[in-house]
Short mmCIF file of C-alpha atoms in Angstrom, two decimals:
data_model
loop_
_atom_site.label_atom_id
_atom_site.label_comp_id
_atom_site.label_asym_id
_atom_site.label_seq_id
_atom_site.Cartn_x
_atom_site.Cartn_y
_atom_site.Cartn_z
CA MET A 1 149.43 99.69 157.29
CA LEU A 2 147.05 98.66 154.25
CA CYS A 3 144.15 100.46 153.37
CA TYR A 4 141.16 99.90 151.10
CA LYS A 5 138.94 101.22 148.49
CA HIS A 6 136.42 99.52 146.95
CA LYS A 7 133.60 99.81 144.31
CA TYR A 8 130.53 97.60 143.83
CA ILE A 9 127.54 97.48 140.94
CA SER A 10 124.39 95.30 140.89
CA ILE A 11 122.33 95.29 137.65
CA ALA A 12 119.00 93.56 136.87
CA LYS A 13 119.19 90.78 134.29
CA GLN A 14 118.37 92.32 130.99
CA GLY A 15 114.40 92.89 130.30
CA ASN A 16 113.77 93.15 134.02
CA LYS A 17 113.05 96.02 136.46
CA ASP A 18 115.40 97.37 138.94
CA GLU A 19 113.19 96.21 141.59
CA GLU A 20 112.94 92.58 140.43
CA ASN A 21 117.15 92.38 141.05
CA GLU A 22 117.36 89.70 143.10
CA ASP A 23 121.35 89.93 144.13
CA ASN A 24 122.01 91.52 147.11
CA ILE A 25 125.49 93.08 148.89
CA LEU A 26 126.90 94.20 151.46
CA VAL A 27 130.02 96.58 151.84
CA PRO A 28 131.34 98.47 154.81
CA THR A 29 130.20 102.08 155.14
CA PRO A 30 132.63 104.85 154.62
CA ALA A 31 133.07 105.17 158.37
CA GLU A 32 133.63 101.60 158.72
CA LEU A 33 136.21 102.07 156.09
CA ASN A 34 138.34 104.61 157.72
CA ASN A 35 137.89 103.48 161.48
CA GLU A 36 137.32 99.24 161.80
CA GLU A 37 139.96 97.13 161.89
CA VAL A 38 137.59 94.32 160.69
CA LEU A 39 135.83 94.41 157.18
CA LYS A 40 133.04 92.63 155.93
CA TYR A 41 131.91 92.39 152.02
CA ALA A 42 128.99 89.83 150.70
CA ILE A 43 127.12 89.22 147.81
CA ALA A 44 123.82 86.84 147.45
CA ASP A 45 122.13 85.99 144.55
CA GLY A 46 118.32 85.31 144.84
CA ALA A 47 117.29 82.31 142.73
CA THR A 48 114.84 83.20 140.19
CA GLU A 49 112.56 80.27 140.81
CA SER A 50 111.93 80.81 144.00
CA SER A 51 109.77 83.68 145.77
CA PHE A 52 111.19 86.34 147.90
CA SER A 53 114.76 85.51 147.29
CA LYS A 54 115.22 88.97 147.11
CA GLU A 55 114.46 89.68 150.64
CA TRP A 56 116.01 86.01 151.34
CA SER A 57 119.57 87.42 149.70
CA ASP A 58 118.77 90.51 151.51
CA LEU A 59 118.90 89.31 154.71
CA LEU A 60 121.99 86.58 154.25
CA VAL A 61 124.20 89.56 153.37
CA CYS A 62 122.81 91.82 156.57
CA CYS A 63 123.11 88.77 158.64
CA TYR A 64 127.04 88.63 157.60
CA LYS A 65 127.58 91.65 159.36
CA GLU A 66 126.89 90.43 162.86
CA LYS A 67 126.01 86.86 162.60
CA SER A 68 128.78 84.04 162.55
CA PHE A 69 128.81 82.11 159.24
CA GLU A 70 131.60 80.02 160.48
CA ARG A 71 131.09 75.84 160.61
CA ALA A 72 130.18 75.75 164.57
CA HIS A 73 127.63 78.34 164.38
CA VAL A 74 126.26 78.52 160.50
CA ARG A 75 123.49 76.27 161.29
CA ASP A 76 122.30 78.34 163.95
CA THR A 77 122.73 81.45 162.16
CA ILE A 78 120.83 80.56 159.35
CA LYS A 79 118.21 78.94 161.63
CA HIS A 80 117.91 82.51 163.04
CA ILE A 81 117.79 84.41 159.26
CA SER A 82 115.10 81.74 158.28
CA GLU A 83 112.76 82.60 160.87
CA MET A 84 113.30 86.22 160.11
CA TRP A 85 112.32 85.83 156.70
CA TYR A 86 109.38 83.66 157.51
CA ALA A 87 108.19 86.33 159.79
CA LYS A 88 108.72 88.92 157.40
CA VAL A 89 106.74 86.83 154.66
CA ARG A 90 104.19 85.65 156.82
CA SER A 91 102.96 88.99 158.13
CA LYS A 92 102.01 89.95 154.34
CA GLU A 93 98.28 89.56 153.08
CA LEU A 94 99.56 87.08 150.35
CA PRO A 95 96.81 85.41 147.80
CA TRP A 96 96.90 81.86 147.70
CA TYR A 97 99.67 81.01 145.08
CA ALA A 98 101.89 83.37 146.85
CA ALA A 99 101.22 82.05 150.16
CA GLN A 100 101.96 78.59 148.89
CA LYS A 101 105.23 79.19 147.03
CA ALA A 102 106.53 81.04 149.75
CA GLU A 103 105.88 78.10 152.13
CA LEU A 104 108.44 76.46 150.20
CA GLY A 105 111.11 79.05 151.05
CA ALA A 106 113.81 80.92 149.18
CA PHE A 107 116.73 80.23 147.99
CA ALA A 108 120.07 81.97 147.46
CA THR A 109 124.00 81.57 146.77
CA PHE A 110 126.40 83.30 149.04
CA LEU A 111 129.92 84.68 149.54
CA GLY A 112 131.23 86.69 152.54
CA ILE A 113 134.63 87.82 153.17
CA THR A 114 136.06 89.11 156.33
CA ILE A 115 139.15 91.28 156.66
CA CYS A 116 141.42 91.37 159.14
CA MET A 117 143.57 94.46 158.89
CA PRO A 118 146.20 94.14 161.70
CA THR A 119 147.08 90.43 160.16
CA GLN A 120 146.73 91.32 156.58
CA THR A 121 144.49 87.77 156.31
CA TYR A 122 140.69 87.29 155.14
CA GLN A 123 138.18 84.67 156.01
CA ALA A 124 136.06 83.43 153.10
CA VAL A 125 132.80 81.40 153.48
CA ALA A 126 130.98 80.50 150.23
CA ALA A 127 127.35 78.60 149.37
CA GLY A 128 126.93 77.79 145.61
CA ASP A 129 128.71 79.69 142.52
CA CYS A 130 129.13 83.56 143.69
CA MET A 131 133.17 83.71 143.62
CA LEU A 132 135.74 85.82 144.81
CA PHE A 133 138.73 86.48 142.60
CA HIS A 134 142.04 87.38 144.09
CA ILE A 135 144.44 89.29 141.80
CA ARG A 136 147.94 89.81 142.66
CA GLU A 137 150.72 91.26 140.25
CA ASN A 138 148.05 91.24 137.65
CA ASN A 139 147.60 87.44 137.42
CA LEU A 140 144.90 85.21 139.30
CA PHE A 141 146.39 84.52 142.30
CA PHE A 142 143.48 82.31 143.54
CA SER A 143 139.80 82.08 142.87
CA PHE A 144 136.62 80.55 145.52
CA PRO A 145 135.27 78.33 145.30
CA ASN A 146 135.93 75.57 143.23
CA VAL A 147 134.94 75.87 139.61
CA GLU A 148 133.59 72.44 139.57
CA GLU A 149 130.56 74.23 140.97
CA PHE A 150 129.91 75.58 137.54
CA ASN A 151 129.10 72.24 136.25
CA ASN A 152 126.87 71.00 138.80
CA GLN A 153 123.36 72.36 140.57
CA PRO A 154 125.22 74.95 142.56
CA SER A 155 124.48 74.35 146.50
CA LEU A 156 121.81 77.04 147.50
CA ILE A 157 121.06 78.49 151.11
CA SER A 158 117.32 78.01 151.73
CA SER A 159 115.18 79.55 154.26
CA ASN A 160 113.33 76.26 154.33
CA LEU A 161 115.36 74.13 156.55
CA GLN A 162 114.06 71.08 155.55
CA TYR A 163 115.99 71.47 152.40
CA HIS A 164 119.00 71.46 154.42
CA ARG A 165 119.82 67.61 155.71
CA ASN A 166 123.66 68.47 156.14
CA LEU A 167 123.34 72.13 156.24
CA GLU A 168 127.06 73.03 157.38
CA GLU A 169 128.19 71.00 154.13
CA THR A 170 126.52 73.88 152.01
CA PHE A 171 129.09 76.19 152.74
CA VAL A 172 132.45 76.16 152.15
CA TYR A 173 135.56 77.82 153.71
CA PHE A 174 138.77 79.43 152.46
CA GLN A 175 141.46 82.14 154.52
CA GLY A 176 143.98 83.90 152.58
CA SER A 177 146.33 86.41 153.21
CA ILE A 178 147.08 89.86 151.01
CA LEU A 179 149.55 92.24 150.12
CA PRO A 180 149.45 95.38 148.87
CA GLY A 181 148.35 96.17 145.29
CA ASP A 182 146.17 92.81 145.75
CA THR A 183 142.51 92.99 144.53
CA LEU A 184 139.53 90.85 145.64
CA ILE A 185 136.76 90.55 143.70
CA LEU A 186 133.52 89.14 144.72
CA ALA A 187 130.70 88.64 141.85
CA THR A 188 127.48 86.57 141.04
CA ASP A 189 127.28 83.57 139.11
CA ALA A 190 127.07 84.94 135.31
CA LEU A 191 130.33 87.66 136.28
CA SER A 192 132.37 85.09 138.06
CA HIS A 193 132.03 82.28 134.95
CA TRP A 194 133.12 84.80 132.32
CA LEU A 195 135.90 86.31 134.74
CA TYR A 196 136.87 82.42 135.11
CA GLN A 197 136.66 81.36 131.54
CA LYS A 198 138.72 85.20 130.53
CA GLN A 199 141.21 85.13 133.15
CA SER A 200 144.09 84.32 130.53
CA GLN A 201 142.89 87.40 129.19
CA LYS A 202 143.21 88.91 132.34
CA PRO A 203 139.26 90.51 132.63
CA TRP A 204 139.76 91.91 135.44
CA LEU A 205 141.57 95.12 133.65
CA ALA A 206 138.52 95.90 131.75
CA LEU A 207 136.04 95.96 135.04
CA TYR A 208 139.19 98.08 136.29
CA LEU A 209 138.97 100.50 133.67
CA LEU A 210 135.40 100.41 133.59
CA LEU A 211 134.63 101.11 137.58
CA ASN A 212 137.50 104.09 137.89
CA SER A 213 135.59 105.94 134.56
CA PRO A 214 133.52 109.06 135.61
CA ASN A 215 130.22 107.22 134.93
CA TYR A 216 131.18 104.10 136.01
CA GLU A 217 127.33 102.57 136.29
CA GLN A 218 126.32 103.33 132.90
CA ASP A 219 129.50 102.49 131.29
CA PHE A 220 129.39 99.26 133.07
CA LYS A 221 125.73 98.49 131.97
CA ASP A 222 126.27 99.43 128.81
CA TRP A 223 129.48 96.83 128.65
CA LEU A 224 127.35 94.46 130.27
CA LYS A 225 124.69 95.02 127.59
CA ASP A 226 127.19 94.38 124.75
CA LYS A 227 128.51 90.99 126.89
CA ILE A 228 124.74 89.66 127.19
CA ALA A 229 124.09 90.49 123.35
CA SER A 230 127.41 88.71 122.40
CA LYS A 231 125.99 85.98 124.35
CA GLU A 232 129.72 86.46 126.42
CA ILE A 233 127.76 86.40 129.99
CA LYS A 234 124.48 85.21 130.48
CA ASN A 235 121.58 87.32 130.76
CA ASP A 236 121.23 87.09 134.73
CA ASP A 237 121.24 89.92 137.58
CA VAL A 238 124.75 90.30 137.71
CA SER A 239 126.61 92.06 141.25
CA LEU A 240 130.78 92.85 141.78
CA ILE A 241 132.38 93.87 144.60
CA PHE A 242 136.09 95.56 143.65
CA ILE A 243 138.33 96.09 146.31
CA GLU A 244 141.73 97.28 145.96
CA ILE A 245 144.51 97.27 148.85
CA PHE A 246 146.81 99.74 149.20
CA GLU A 247 149.83 100.42 151.78
CA ASP A 248 148.87 104.20 152.31
CA ASN A 249 146.11 106.39 154.30
CA ALA A 250 144.14 107.54 151.04
CA THR A 251 141.03 105.56 151.99
CA SER A 252 137.55 106.22 150.30
CA THR A 253 134.67 104.33 148.94
CA THR A 254 131.62 105.16 146.67
CA MET B 1 119.76 73.99 119.01
CA PRO B 2 116.11 73.30 119.60
CA TYR B 3 114.23 74.09 122.47
CA SER B 4 116.92 76.30 124.20
CA ALA B 5 115.09 79.19 123.45
CA GLU B 6 114.41 81.69 126.79
CA ILE B 7 110.88 81.13 128.18
CA SER B 8 110.07 85.11 129.60
CA ARG B 9 107.64 87.45 129.94
CA ASN B 10 108.56 88.88 126.79
CA ASN B 11 108.55 85.82 124.69
CA PRO B 12 105.89 82.87 126.80
CA SER B 13 105.36 79.40 125.74
CA CYS B 14 102.17 77.51 125.81
CA PHE B 15 100.93 74.04 127.21
CA LEU B 16 97.66 72.81 125.57
CA PHE B 17 95.66 69.99 127.41
CA VAL B 18 93.29 67.80 125.27
CA ILE B 19 91.05 65.77 127.36
CA ASP B 20 88.70 62.71 126.86
CA GLN B 21 85.66 63.51 128.35
CA SER B 22 83.51 60.50 126.72
CA GLY B 23 81.08 58.16 128.55
CA SER B 24 83.83 55.58 129.35
CA MET B 25 85.98 57.97 131.35
CA ASP B 26 83.30 57.48 133.98
CA GLU B 27 85.09 53.85 134.82
CA LYS B 28 86.94 53.92 138.34
CA TYR B 29 90.74 52.95 138.97
CA PRO B 30 90.55 50.18 141.36
CA THR B 31 93.88 51.60 143.23
CA ILE B 32 92.31 55.06 144.26
CA ASN B 33 88.66 54.07 143.89
CA LYS B 34 88.35 57.61 141.63
CA SER B 35 86.92 57.37 137.85
CA LYS B 36 88.99 58.12 135.37
CA ALA B 37 87.32 61.52 134.99
CA GLU B 38 87.94 62.45 138.57
CA ALA B 39 91.38 61.37 138.92
CA LEU B 40 92.14 63.30 135.60
CA ALA B 41 90.36 66.46 136.76
CA ASP B 42 92.70 66.34 139.87
CA VAL B 43 96.00 65.75 137.93
CA ILE B 44 95.18 68.90 135.46
CA ASN B 45 94.13 70.97 138.74
CA ARG B 46 97.21 69.94 140.68
CA VAL B 47 99.27 70.98 137.49
CA LEU B 48 97.51 74.19 136.51
CA GLN B 49 98.06 74.94 140.68
CA GLN B 50 101.87 74.09 140.13
CA LEU B 51 102.02 75.98 137.02
CA VAL B 52 100.99 79.14 138.90
CA ILE B 53 103.30 78.45 141.84
CA LYS B 54 106.35 78.01 139.71
CA CYS B 55 105.39 81.36 138.33
CA SER B 56 104.58 82.66 141.02
CA LYS B 57 107.05 85.91 142.65
CA SER B 58 106.76 88.25 145.75
CA GLU B 59 105.64 90.95 142.73
CA GLY B 60 102.77 88.81 141.55
CA ILE B 61 102.50 85.82 138.54
CA ARG B 62 105.32 86.28 135.56
CA ASP B 63 102.94 85.09 132.56
CA TYR B 64 106.01 82.66 131.59
CA TYR B 65 103.01 80.75 130.14
CA HIS B 66 99.99 80.46 128.63
CA VAL B 67 98.01 77.18 129.20
CA GLY B 68 94.64 75.81 127.82
CA VAL B 69 92.32 73.16 128.43
CA ILE B 70 89.48 71.50 125.80
CA GLY B 71 87.69 68.83 126.25
CA TYR B 72 86.19 66.37 123.90
CA GLY B 73 83.14 64.20 124.25
CA ALA B 74 79.02 64.75 124.43
CA GLN B 75 78.80 68.37 123.93
CA GLY B 76 81.45 68.42 120.86
CA VAL B 77 84.76 70.11 121.32
CA LYS B 78 85.08 73.03 123.58
CA PRO B 79 87.22 75.16 126.20
CA ALA B 80 87.15 73.28 129.63
CA PHE B 81 87.63 75.68 132.02
CA SER B 82 84.65 75.92 134.73
CA GLY B 83 83.96 79.56 136.06
CA ALA B 84 85.40 82.93 134.92
CA LEU B 85 87.83 81.22 132.14
CA SER B 86 85.02 78.98 130.74
CA GLU B 87 84.86 79.47 126.90
CA LYS B 88 88.70 80.94 126.88
CA GLU B 89 91.39 79.19 124.80
CA LEU B 90 94.78 80.29 126.11
CA VAL B 91 95.10 81.77 129.32
CA PRO B 92 97.89 83.70 130.58
CA ILE B 93 99.00 82.09 133.72
CA SER B 94 98.12 85.06 136.14
CA GLU B 95 94.68 84.74 134.53
CA ILE B 96 94.39 81.60 136.02
CA ALA B 97 96.02 82.16 139.18
CA ASN B 98 93.55 84.99 140.17
CA ASN B 99 90.11 82.84 138.65
CA PRO B 100 89.93 79.32 139.92
CA ALA B 101 86.22 78.67 139.61
CA ARG B 102 86.64 77.82 143.35
CA ILE B 103 89.32 76.70 146.13
CA GLU B 104 88.36 73.46 148.35
CA GLN B 105 90.66 72.73 151.31
CA ARG B 106 91.67 69.31 150.77
CA THR B 107 93.67 67.71 153.33
CA LYS B 108 97.57 66.40 152.29
CA ARG B 109 100.30 64.33 154.44
CA VAL B 110 103.00 66.32 155.49
CA PRO B 111 106.60 65.55 157.43
CA ASP B 112 106.03 66.52 161.17
CA GLY B 113 109.77 66.86 161.68
CA ALA B 114 110.07 63.87 163.75
CA GLY B 115 110.15 61.00 161.49
CA GLY B 116 106.02 61.08 161.02
CA LEU B 117 103.40 62.62 158.88
CA VAL B 118 100.95 64.94 159.74
CA GLU B 119 97.57 65.77 158.37
CA MET B 120 97.37 69.42 157.14
CA SER B 121 94.89 71.32 155.79
CA VAL B 122 95.89 73.04 152.21
CA LYS B 123 93.85 75.24 149.96
CA PHE B 124 92.96 73.34 146.26
CA PRO B 125 92.12 75.52 143.56
CA ILE B 126 89.46 74.30 141.14
CA TRP B 127 89.50 75.18 137.37
CA PHE B 128 88.35 72.14 135.60
CA GLU B 129 85.42 69.95 136.14
CA PRO B 130 85.05 66.01 135.80
CA VAL B 131 82.79 65.29 133.01
CA SER B 132 82.44 61.93 131.50
CA TYR B 133 79.28 61.68 128.92
CA GLY B 134 78.98 60.70 125.02
CA GLY B 135 81.40 59.71 122.35
CA THR B 136 84.62 60.75 121.76
CA PRO B 137 85.45 63.35 118.89
CA MET B 138 89.06 63.05 118.85
CA LYS B 139 89.40 64.48 115.07
CA ALA B 140 87.69 67.18 116.11
CA ALA B 141 89.49 68.01 119.11
CA PHE B 142 92.61 67.95 117.48
CA ARG B 143 91.18 69.97 114.70
CA LEU B 144 90.85 72.55 117.59
CA ALA B 145 94.24 72.12 118.78
CA ASN B 146 95.50 73.23 115.29
CA SER B 147 93.69 76.10 115.34
CA ILE B 148 94.63 77.28 118.61
CA ILE B 149 98.14 76.33 118.30
CA ASP B 150 98.44 78.06 114.38
CA SER B 151 97.20 81.52 116.66
CA TRP B 152 99.44 80.86 118.98
CA LEU B 153 102.38 80.32 116.84
CA HIS B 154 101.72 83.42 114.56
CA ALA B 155 101.91 85.56 117.67
CA HIS B 156 105.08 83.97 119.07
CA PRO B 157 107.36 82.71 116.46
CA HIS B 158 110.05 82.56 118.58
CA CYS B 159 108.76 80.58 121.95
CA PHE B 160 109.64 77.51 123.13
CA PRO B 161 107.68 75.54 121.29
CA PRO B 162 104.04 74.22 122.68
CA ILE B 163 103.78 71.40 124.34
CA VAL B 164 100.28 69.59 123.92
CA ILE B 165 98.80 66.85 126.19
CA HIS B 166 96.03 64.41 124.62
CA ILE B 167 94.78 62.25 127.52
CA THR B 168 92.32 59.71 126.03
CA ASP B 169 91.12 56.29 127.62
CA GLY B 170 89.20 55.10 123.94
CA GLU B 171 88.71 55.25 120.10
CA SER B 172 87.31 58.41 118.19
CA THR B 173 84.36 58.28 117.19
CA ASP B 174 84.76 60.95 114.33
CA GLY B 175 87.09 59.30 112.11
CA ASP B 176 91.16 58.67 111.86
CA PRO B 177 92.86 61.91 113.54
CA THR B 178 95.83 61.18 112.24
CA GLU B 179 96.30 63.91 110.05
CA GLU B 180 95.43 66.42 112.64
CA MET B 181 97.82 65.00 114.70
CA GLN B 182 100.03 64.95 111.86
CA LYS B 183 99.47 68.81 110.90
CA LEU B 184 100.02 69.78 114.72
CA THR B 185 103.52 68.26 115.15
CA SER B 186 104.50 69.55 111.64
CA LYS B 187 104.16 73.22 113.43
CA ALA B 188 106.96 74.93 114.68
CA SER B 189 108.32 78.29 116.25
CA SER B 190 111.98 79.29 115.46
CA ASP B 191 112.97 77.23 118.61
CA GLY B 192 111.40 73.40 117.37
CA ASN B 193 108.28 71.61 116.66
CA VAL B 194 105.10 71.40 118.55
CA LEU B 195 105.91 68.52 121.00
CA LEU B 196 102.77 66.23 121.13
CA PHE B 197 102.38 63.76 124.05
CA ASN B 198 99.32 61.04 123.27
CA LEU B 199 98.27 59.44 126.91
CA HIS B 200 96.31 56.98 126.72
CA THR B 201 94.70 55.55 130.23
CA SER B 202 93.00 52.51 131.23
CA THR B 203 91.59 51.22 135.03
CA ARG B 204 93.31 48.20 134.04
CA SER B 205 90.27 45.95 135.28
CA SER B 206 91.15 43.76 132.66
CA ASN B 207 94.68 42.19 132.03
CA LEU B 208 95.89 45.10 129.96
CA THR B 209 99.63 45.42 129.52
CA GLN B 210 100.90 49.03 130.03
CA ILE B 211 103.38 50.53 127.91
CA SER B 212 105.19 53.48 128.29
CA PHE B 213 107.44 56.13 126.21
CA PRO B 214 108.03 52.92 123.53
CA SER B 215 110.88 53.42 121.05
CA SER B 216 109.13 51.29 118.55
CA GLU B 217 105.66 50.10 117.87
CA ALA B 218 106.52 46.47 117.45
CA ASN B 219 104.82 45.18 120.86
CA LEU B 220 101.96 47.57 120.23
CA PRO B 221 98.31 45.60 119.93
CA ASP B 222 96.51 47.23 117.52
CA ASN B 223 96.24 50.01 115.11
CA PHE B 224 93.93 52.30 117.35
CA ALA B 225 97.35 51.88 119.71
CA LYS B 226 99.83 52.82 116.62
CA MET B 227 97.79 55.52 115.63
CA LEU B 228 98.48 57.12 118.84
CA TYR B 229 102.07 55.98 118.79
CA ASN B 230 102.88 57.49 115.24
CA GLY B 231 100.96 60.66 116.48
CA ALA B 232 102.88 61.12 119.45
CA SER B 233 106.19 63.08 119.19
CA PHE B 234 109.79 61.82 120.34
CA LEU B 235 111.16 62.91 123.53
CA PRO B 236 113.47 65.78 122.94
CA PRO B 237 116.80 65.30 125.41
CA PHE B 238 115.96 67.65 127.94
CA MET B 239 112.39 65.51 128.51
CA GLN B 240 114.48 62.33 128.59
CA LYS B 241 116.99 64.01 130.72
CA VAL B 242 113.99 64.48 133.40
CA ALA B 243 112.58 61.23 132.67
CA SER B 244 116.19 59.57 133.80
CA GLN B 245 117.01 62.17 136.49
CA GLU B 246 113.79 62.91 138.12
CA PHE B 247 111.92 59.48 137.28
CA ASP B 248 114.82 57.08 136.98
CA LEU B 249 113.45 56.09 133.73
CA ASN B 250 116.12 55.34 131.61
CA LEU B 251 113.98 55.43 127.94
CA GLY B 252 115.58 54.49 124.73
CA GLU B 253 117.05 57.21 122.37
CA ASN B 254 113.90 57.03 120.13
CA ALA B 255 111.68 57.19 123.07
CA LYS B 256 108.22 58.40 122.25
CA ALA B 257 105.81 60.90 124.13
CA PHE B 258 103.39 58.10 124.08
CA VAL B 259 101.65 55.92 127.14
CA LEU B 260 99.23 52.99 126.00
CA ASN B 261 96.59 51.80 128.84
CA GLY B 262 98.45 53.85 131.69
CA ASP B 263 97.39 53.75 135.22
CA ILE B 264 96.91 57.25 136.99
CA ASP B 265 100.23 57.04 138.50
CA ILE B 266 102.36 56.98 134.82
CA ILE B 267 99.80 59.65 133.42
CA ILE B 268 101.05 61.72 136.26
CA THR B 269 104.81 61.17 135.65
CA ALA B 270 104.07 61.71 131.52
CA ILE B 271 102.73 64.94 132.35
CA GLU B 272 105.47 66.02 134.88
CA ILE B 273 107.83 65.21 132.38
CA GLY B 274 106.32 67.43 129.89
CA THR B 275 105.23 70.17 131.61
CA ARG B 276 109.16 70.26 132.93
CA PRO B 277 110.69 73.26 131.47
CA SER B 278 114.39 71.92 130.35
CA ILE B 279 115.76 75.81 131.07
CA GLU B 280 115.85 78.39 133.84
CA LEU B 281 112.41 80.86 133.59
CA ARG B 282 113.57 84.33 133.32
#
């Protein structure tokens, strides 16, 4: 039977406060990791240009746990999350500008994967330029969604459904299978872009080493700071989930 | 590459509006039955509202911009905000957000979700009142604009370059402002030169030809038009892109930030092009 361990990190863009980080992530709890047959991971990147984006990306990843994002159900799911978001925002006493901005809605990109342990398969769903990298035998086996997204305006999920004439078309889907030794990486756009651009240099090795260092959070922050300073990575909120797949029972999480 | 500096709270940029408030601004645009002064006050207040909303985040306003409005007319040249901001030249956008002179309730038509439109009451903040009286001291207005932009650039040498939007309907009554305009557009941050829009508006009650974003002065009718044309900046590529993508305007490579005899619609379009940042706000 396959087992999984993961590490994750989410860092606000340089110059912003930690609480201004508009990315959010979903990972299984340690109990779920050890006991559940289906594991859900998600990552969402709230758009800087909209307000209450952090709340929107948080609701998206949280609801991925319980709600279906399959094409047949995704409209109802997003409608439900949108109603939760508006209820949350409208419950606040807001000055005129915040109220007017909130009514425009929040925007986010999103990536979720559901891993089915008995079948050794996963289903991925994405909207926008958060990316999944499937690493096998230390090579990029597959990336999702199509990198063309980086050359255009990425698809965004809005809390304001008026922006979605064809909501279903905002989402793309992929189904894959996993083997022992595989690694799955979920990342928001700035880090995804770097991973994709540097794939010939196997950049996931650097991430593996960083995430396995004793002070990995600080080490990752320092590494990211250098990459941003050298303009290899765009200054942005950066989030990462790194999932390793093993064929033994030693499962752990951080 | 110019015009690529990050606009952030640590490295804000600025907009300065220079508004003609002379007596002729009381002429009405026939299409909307409002005077030029009233219509432009609405436009400036709307732009300020949009900038405030753009900079609004859940935790409050992020000061990506400082904004000033100066008016010139019977009372000479002076900052034109009303209320708590009167006498202030460049004001952080958060201070603008929190200090409108008053907030009016207006109606706007919005989609009803069933293919129709319904009227909805919305809050419309007012910072800038219509004024139309006296002469057109354009030269003095640009002298003050130069002084304001000098101070800004001294404090923000690496900012996304300031954008100055000048709106007028007539000829200068205090001398030729050419030199002051040249001084303004020769100023620069490390990211590029100050951008100057010269927007001339007309009620078009006579048979005047509207010219927008021309690439040469060949069709301009007189020296006054040529003076405004020559004073205006070339539209940089990012603004040309906005013009093309957002307004379906395919402009010449050397298009200038200049309008002659513009009706209120083209003035609004030009302001939209001038106030749309090329890059993501941080």
